[in-house]
Amino acid sequence: MKKTTRIIIQVILGIISIVLAFLLFESIMAPVRFEKERGIREKVVVQRLKDIRTVQLAHKTSFGRYINDIDSLILFLENGHLPMVKKIGNVPDTLTEAQALKLKIISRDTIYEIAYKVLFPTHTDKEKHLASLKYIPFTNKEEKITMSAGFIEKSGYKIPVFEVKMPYTSYLRGLDNQQIMNLASRANDLNRYPGIKVGSMEEAITEGNWE
């Protein structure tokens, strides 16, 4: 009987040891997995913000102001026009383009094209790109991007500004909630935005907080 009891205790202790080892392993690996997935997602988020910034800067160059909502930005990409320099003629293999221009073998002409074609000439799937551009990544297209734009006054001048934000709680959806809360808490403690953003409604900057 004593031997049986001893065996049972040993089995129980063995199980407890395995459980504790697993919990210890998870406590170490859970943050590692979180950071790895966070890195993957933030690459997508940053690229989307860069695309939006590309449109905003082009719009501001042509019209002197930024677009204040994502739907208007998409509409501009689909229907708006931007100037594009078109090369007329072919550059001989023996010359550079600058030399060919100087010799008037080729010429350049400024034409107006649909904004999307000018800004994203290498994208092969325009419809898919436009359809995804208005949403915060990894939210199953349930959260539309919130964008602000306007003017601030500096030294007596009105300066156009814009800002686009994507919070941790949105694009990290589905990951460990405690890790997300910890991340947001650290950002708040440092007086930083708890997420990724580009631009500012308080300063005339177009940088992202990842740069």
mmCIF file of C-alpha atoms in Angstrom:
data_model
loop_
_atom_site.group_PDB
_atom_site.id
_atom_site.type_symbol
_atom_site.label_atom_id
_atom_site.label_comp_id
_atom_site.label_asym_id
_atom_site.label_seq_id
_atom_site.Cartn_x
_atom_site.Cartn_y
_atom_site.Cartn_z
ATOM 1 C CA MET A 1 0.000 0.000 0.000
ATOM 2 C CA LYS A 2 2.806 2.368 0.922
ATOM 3 C CA LYS A 3 4.588 1.566 -2.335
ATOM 4 C CA THR A 4 1.429 2.276 -4.310
ATOM 5 C CA THR A 5 0.963 5.588 -2.498
ATOM 6 C CA ARG A 6 4.570 6.520 -3.168
ATOM 7 C CA ILE A 7 4.143 5.762 -6.878
ATOM 8 C CA ILE A 8 0.972 7.867 -7.043
ATOM 9 C CA ILE A 9 2.736 10.767 -5.352
ATOM 10 C CA GLN A 10 5.666 10.474 -7.743
ATOM 11 C CA VAL A 11 3.305 10.474 -10.728
ATOM 12 C CA ILE A 12 1.483 13.532 -9.401
ATOM 13 C CA LEU A 13 4.766 15.338 -8.754
ATOM 14 C CA GLY A 14 5.919 14.415 -12.236
ATOM 15 C CA ILE A 15 2.755 15.854 -13.757
ATOM 16 C CA ILE A 16 3.114 19.017 -11.666
ATOM 17 C CA SER A 17 6.720 19.370 -12.820
ATOM 18 C CA ILE A 18 5.672 19.017 -16.459
ATOM 19 C CA VAL A 19 2.881 21.586 -16.008
ATOM 20 C CA LEU A 20 5.229 24.032 -14.270
ATOM 21 C CA ALA A 21 7.856 23.568 -16.972
ATOM 22 C CA PHE A 22 5.217 24.200 -19.647
ATOM 23 C CA LEU A 23 3.967 27.322 -17.865
ATOM 24 C CA LEU A 24 7.526 28.601 -17.513
ATOM 25 C CA PHE A 25 8.173 27.930 -21.191
ATOM 26 C CA GLU A 26 4.966 29.747 -22.159
ATOM 27 C CA SER A 27 5.799 32.715 -19.941
ATOM 28 C CA ILE A 28 9.056 33.071 -21.873
ATOM 29 C CA MET A 29 7.759 32.322 -25.370
ATOM 30 C CA ALA A 30 4.436 34.209 -25.281
ATOM 31 C CA PRO A 31 6.095 37.671 -25.414
ATOM 32 C CA VAL A 32 8.503 36.403 -28.094
ATOM 33 C CA ARG A 33 5.620 35.208 -30.292
ATOM 34 C CA PHE A 34 3.743 38.453 -29.640
ATOM 35 C CA GLU A 35 6.691 40.617 -30.711
ATOM 36 C CA LYS A 36 7.261 38.512 -33.816
ATOM 37 C CA GLU A 37 3.626 38.843 -34.925
ATOM 38 C CA ARG A 38 3.611 42.507 -33.981
ATOM 39 C CA GLY A 39 6.607 43.088 -36.250
ATOM 40 C CA ILE A 40 4.886 41.336 -39.155
ATOM 41 C CA ARG A 41 1.709 43.379 -38.714
ATOM 42 C CA GLU A 42 3.475 46.696 -38.268
ATOM 43 C CA LYS A 43 5.241 46.301 -41.623
ATOM 44 C CA VAL A 44 1.800 46.199 -43.261
ATOM 45 C CA VAL A 45 0.523 49.120 -41.178
ATOM 46 C CA VAL A 46 3.561 51.268 -41.969
ATOM 47 C CA GLN A 47 3.267 50.562 -45.698
ATOM 48 C CA ARG A 48 -0.401 51.586 -45.657
ATOM 49 C CA LEU A 49 0.469 54.817 -43.885
ATOM 50 C CA LYS A 50 3.270 55.460 -46.382
ATOM 51 C CA ASP A 51 0.818 54.985 -49.254
ATOM 52 C CA ILE A 52 -1.613 57.440 -47.691
ATOM 53 C CA ARG A 53 1.193 59.935 -47.101
ATOM 54 C CA THR A 54 2.231 59.620 -50.753
ATOM 55 C CA VAL A 55 -1.275 60.638 -51.816
ATOM 56 C CA GLN A 56 -1.482 63.444 -49.283
ATOM 57 C CA LEU A 57 1.837 64.989 -50.322
ATOM 58 C CA ALA A 58 0.903 64.859 -54.006
ATOM 59 C CA HIS A 59 -2.494 66.448 -53.304
ATOM 60 C CA LYS A 60 -0.906 69.192 -51.218
ATOM 61 C CA THR A 61 1.683 69.929 -53.934
ATOM 62 C CA SER A 62 -1.060 70.334 -56.547
ATOM 63 C CA PHE A 63 -3.837 71.907 -54.503
ATOM 64 C CA GLY A 64 -2.190 73.468 -51.435
ATOM 65 C CA ARG A 65 -4.021 71.381 -48.852
ATOM 66 C CA TYR A 66 -4.392 67.853 -47.557
ATOM 67 C CA ILE A 67 -7.440 65.582 -47.837
ATOM 68 C CA ASN A 68 -9.391 65.328 -44.591
ATOM 69 C CA ASP A 69 -11.035 61.893 -44.815
ATOM 70 C CA ILE A 70 -10.155 58.501 -46.232
ATOM 71 C CA ASP A 71 -13.178 58.218 -48.539
ATOM 72 C CA SER A 72 -12.263 61.506 -50.231
ATOM 73 C CA LEU A 73 -8.698 60.276 -50.580
ATOM 74 C CA ILE A 74 -9.861 57.110 -52.361
ATOM 75 C CA LEU A 75 -12.159 59.182 -54.571
ATOM 76 C CA PHE A 76 -9.232 61.433 -55.504
ATOM 77 C CA LEU A 77 -7.116 58.418 -56.434
ATOM 78 C CA GLU A 78 -9.857 57.044 -58.667
ATOM 79 C CA ASN A 79 -11.038 60.260 -60.325
ATOM 80 C CA GLY A 80 -8.557 63.040 -59.607
ATOM 81 C CA HIS A 81 -5.728 64.017 -61.927
ATOM 82 C CA LEU A 82 -2.074 64.815 -61.342
ATOM 83 C CA PRO A 83 0.659 66.079 -63.676
ATOM 84 C CA MET A 84 3.043 63.488 -65.080
ATOM 85 C CA VAL A 85 6.121 64.098 -67.212
ATOM 86 C CA LYS A 86 6.029 61.959 -70.344
ATOM 87 C CA LYS A 87 9.127 61.204 -72.378
ATOM 88 C CA ILE A 88 8.683 61.449 -76.150
ATOM 89 C CA GLY A 89 11.182 59.548 -78.294
ATOM 90 C CA ASN A 90 13.846 56.940 -77.582
ATOM 91 C CA VAL A 91 17.262 57.393 -76.021
ATOM 92 C CA PRO A 92 20.075 55.902 -78.167
ATOM 93 C CA ASP A 93 22.249 53.318 -76.412
ATOM 94 C CA THR A 94 25.273 55.562 -76.809
ATOM 95 C CA LEU A 95 23.722 58.511 -74.967
ATOM 96 C CA THR A 96 22.319 59.281 -71.549
ATOM 97 C CA GLU A 97 18.824 60.677 -71.255
ATOM 98 C CA ALA A 98 20.254 64.095 -70.344
ATOM 99 C CA GLN A 99 22.414 64.076 -73.480
ATOM 100 C CA ALA A 100 19.486 62.975 -75.644
ATOM 101 C CA LEU A 101 17.413 65.829 -74.239
ATOM 102 C CA LYS A 102 20.162 68.353 -74.939
ATOM 103 C CA LEU A 103 20.467 67.126 -78.533
ATOM 104 C CA LYS A 104 16.651 67.202 -78.838
ATOM 105 C CA ILE A 105 16.534 63.544 -79.800
ATOM 106 C CA ILE A 106 13.872 63.143 -77.126
ATOM 107 C CA SER A 107 11.584 65.637 -75.444
ATOM 108 C CA ARG A 108 9.423 65.803 -72.375
ATOM 109 C CA ASP A 109 5.842 66.854 -72.074
ATOM 110 C CA THR A 110 3.683 67.304 -69.000
ATOM 111 C CA ILE A 111 0.351 65.545 -69.208
ATOM 112 C CA TYR A 112 -2.401 64.929 -66.669
ATOM 113 C CA GLU A 113 -3.217 61.364 -65.684
ATOM 114 C CA ILE A 114 -5.496 59.682 -63.158
ATOM 115 C CA ALA A 115 -3.905 60.168 -59.738
ATOM 116 C CA TYR A 116 -3.635 56.438 -59.002
ATOM 117 C CA LYS A 117 -1.681 55.780 -62.190
ATOM 118 C CA VAL A 118 0.752 58.585 -61.408
ATOM 119 C CA LEU A 119 1.327 57.668 -57.754
ATOM 120 C CA PHE A 120 1.253 53.861 -57.889
ATOM 121 C CA PRO A 121 2.441 52.900 -61.376
ATOM 122 C CA THR A 122 3.868 49.539 -60.282
ATOM 123 C CA HIS A 123 0.763 48.197 -58.507
ATOM 124 C CA THR A 124 -0.732 45.351 -60.537
ATOM 125 C CA ASP A 125 -4.076 45.101 -58.730
ATOM 126 C CA LYS A 126 -5.551 48.573 -58.461
ATOM 127 C CA GLU A 127 -8.984 47.466 -57.231
ATOM 128 C CA LYS A 128 -7.580 45.320 -54.433
ATOM 129 C CA HIS A 129 -5.186 48.065 -53.385
ATOM 130 C CA LEU A 130 -7.914 50.698 -53.270
ATOM 131 C CA ALA A 131 -10.321 48.370 -51.474
ATOM 132 C CA SER A 132 -7.833 47.720 -48.683
ATOM 133 C CA LEU A 133 -6.362 51.213 -48.438
ATOM 134 C CA LYS A 134 -9.240 52.666 -46.439
ATOM 135 C CA TYR A 135 -9.131 50.085 -43.631
ATOM 136 C CA ILE A 136 -6.848 49.477 -40.668
ATOM 137 C CA PRO A 137 -4.989 46.235 -41.434
ATOM 138 C CA PHE A 138 -5.904 43.063 -39.517
ATOM 139 C CA THR A 139 -9.384 44.297 -38.538
ATOM 140 C CA ASN A 140 -11.242 42.240 -41.178
ATOM 141 C CA LYS A 141 -12.222 45.528 -42.872
ATOM 142 C CA GLU A 142 -14.329 46.422 -39.842
ATOM 143 C CA GLU A 143 -12.360 49.517 -38.827
ATOM 144 C CA LYS A 144 -12.024 52.297 -41.365
ATOM 145 C CA ILE A 145 -8.986 54.550 -41.100
ATOM 146 C CA THR A 146 -9.645 57.863 -39.365
ATOM 147 C CA MET A 147 -7.827 60.765 -40.931
ATOM 148 C CA SER A 148 -7.639 64.447 -40.019
ATOM 149 C CA ALA A 149 -6.463 67.433 -42.030
ATOM 150 C CA GLY A 150 -6.596 71.193 -41.735
ATOM 151 C CA PHE A 151 -4.366 74.192 -41.126
ATOM 152 C CA ILE A 152 -2.293 75.513 -38.260
ATOM 153 C CA GLU A 153 -1.067 79.086 -37.941
ATOM 154 C CA LYS A 154 2.650 79.689 -37.667
ATOM 155 C CA SER A 155 4.407 83.058 -37.936
ATOM 156 C CA GLY A 156 1.244 84.544 -39.412
ATOM 157 C CA TYR A 157 0.928 81.871 -42.100
ATOM 158 C CA LYS A 158 -1.606 79.086 -42.416
ATOM 159 C CA ILE A 159 0.219 75.814 -42.910
ATOM 160 C CA PRO A 160 -1.584 72.661 -44.066
ATOM 161 C CA VAL A 161 -1.309 69.612 -41.804
ATOM 162 C CA PHE A 162 -2.689 66.082 -41.701
ATOM 163 C CA GLU A 163 -2.589 63.102 -39.376
ATOM 164 C CA VAL A 164 -3.457 59.405 -39.670
ATOM 165 C CA LYS A 165 -3.486 57.102 -36.641
ATOM 166 C CA MET A 166 -3.707 53.339 -36.161
ATOM 167 C CA PRO A 167 -3.906 52.225 -32.491
ATOM 168 C CA TYR A 168 -2.362 49.055 -31.110
ATOM 169 C CA THR A 169 -5.800 47.864 -30.036
ATOM 170 C CA SER A 170 -6.925 47.798 -33.663
ATOM 171 C CA TYR A 171 -4.150 46.296 -35.751
ATOM 172 C CA LEU A 172 -2.994 43.919 -32.993
ATOM 173 C CA ARG A 173 -6.510 42.593 -32.559
ATOM 174 C CA GLY A 174 -6.625 38.880 -31.746
ATOM 175 C CA LEU A 175 -3.236 38.801 -30.034
ATOM 176 C CA ASP A 176 -2.617 38.596 -26.276
ATOM 177 C CA ASN A 177 -4.713 41.348 -24.666
ATOM 178 C CA GLN A 178 -2.356 41.759 -21.725
ATOM 179 C CA GLN A 179 0.594 42.284 -24.040
ATOM 180 C CA ILE A 180 -1.378 44.887 -26.004
ATOM 181 C CA MET A 181 -2.351 46.678 -22.784
ATOM 182 C CA ASN A 182 1.269 46.646 -21.600
ATOM 183 C CA LEU A 183 2.411 48.090 -24.915
ATOM 184 C CA ALA A 184 -0.179 50.873 -24.798
ATOM 185 C CA SER A 185 0.632 51.606 -21.153
ATOM 186 C CA ARG A 186 4.345 52.003 -21.892
ATOM 187 C CA ALA A 187 3.552 54.389 -24.747
ATOM 188 C CA ASN A 188 1.259 56.476 -22.528
ATOM 189 C CA ASP A 189 3.889 56.610 -19.779
ATOM 190 C CA LEU A 190 6.331 58.060 -22.322
ATOM 191 C CA ASN A 191 3.689 60.504 -23.575
ATOM 192 C CA ARG A 192 3.639 58.813 -26.983
ATOM 193 C CA TYR A 193 0.760 57.761 -29.179
ATOM 194 C CA PRO A 194 -0.229 54.134 -28.370
ATOM 195 C CA GLY A 195 0.050 52.896 -31.911
ATOM 196 C CA ILE A 196 1.512 53.981 -35.237
ATOM 197 C CA LYS A 197 0.753 57.324 -36.858
ATOM 198 C CA VAL A 198 1.959 59.647 -39.569
ATOM 199 C CA GLY A 199 1.781 63.431 -39.605
ATOM 200 C CA SER A 200 0.439 65.703 -36.881
ATOM 201 C CA MET A 201 -2.406 68.130 -36.371
ATOM 202 C CA GLU A 202 -0.226 70.210 -34.050
ATOM 203 C CA GLU A 203 3.027 70.444 -36.016
ATOM 204 C CA ALA A 204 3.856 70.851 -39.690
ATOM 205 C CA ILE A 205 5.458 67.422 -40.006
ATOM 206 C CA THR A 206 4.832 64.509 -42.363
ATOM 207 C CA GLU A 207 7.039 61.929 -40.648
ATOM 208 C CA GLY A 208 5.705 58.776 -39.073
ATOM 209 C CA ASN A 209 6.438 57.892 -35.457
ATOM 210 C CA TRP A 210 8.231 54.762 -36.681
ATOM 211 C CA GLU A 211 10.866 56.896 -38.443
#
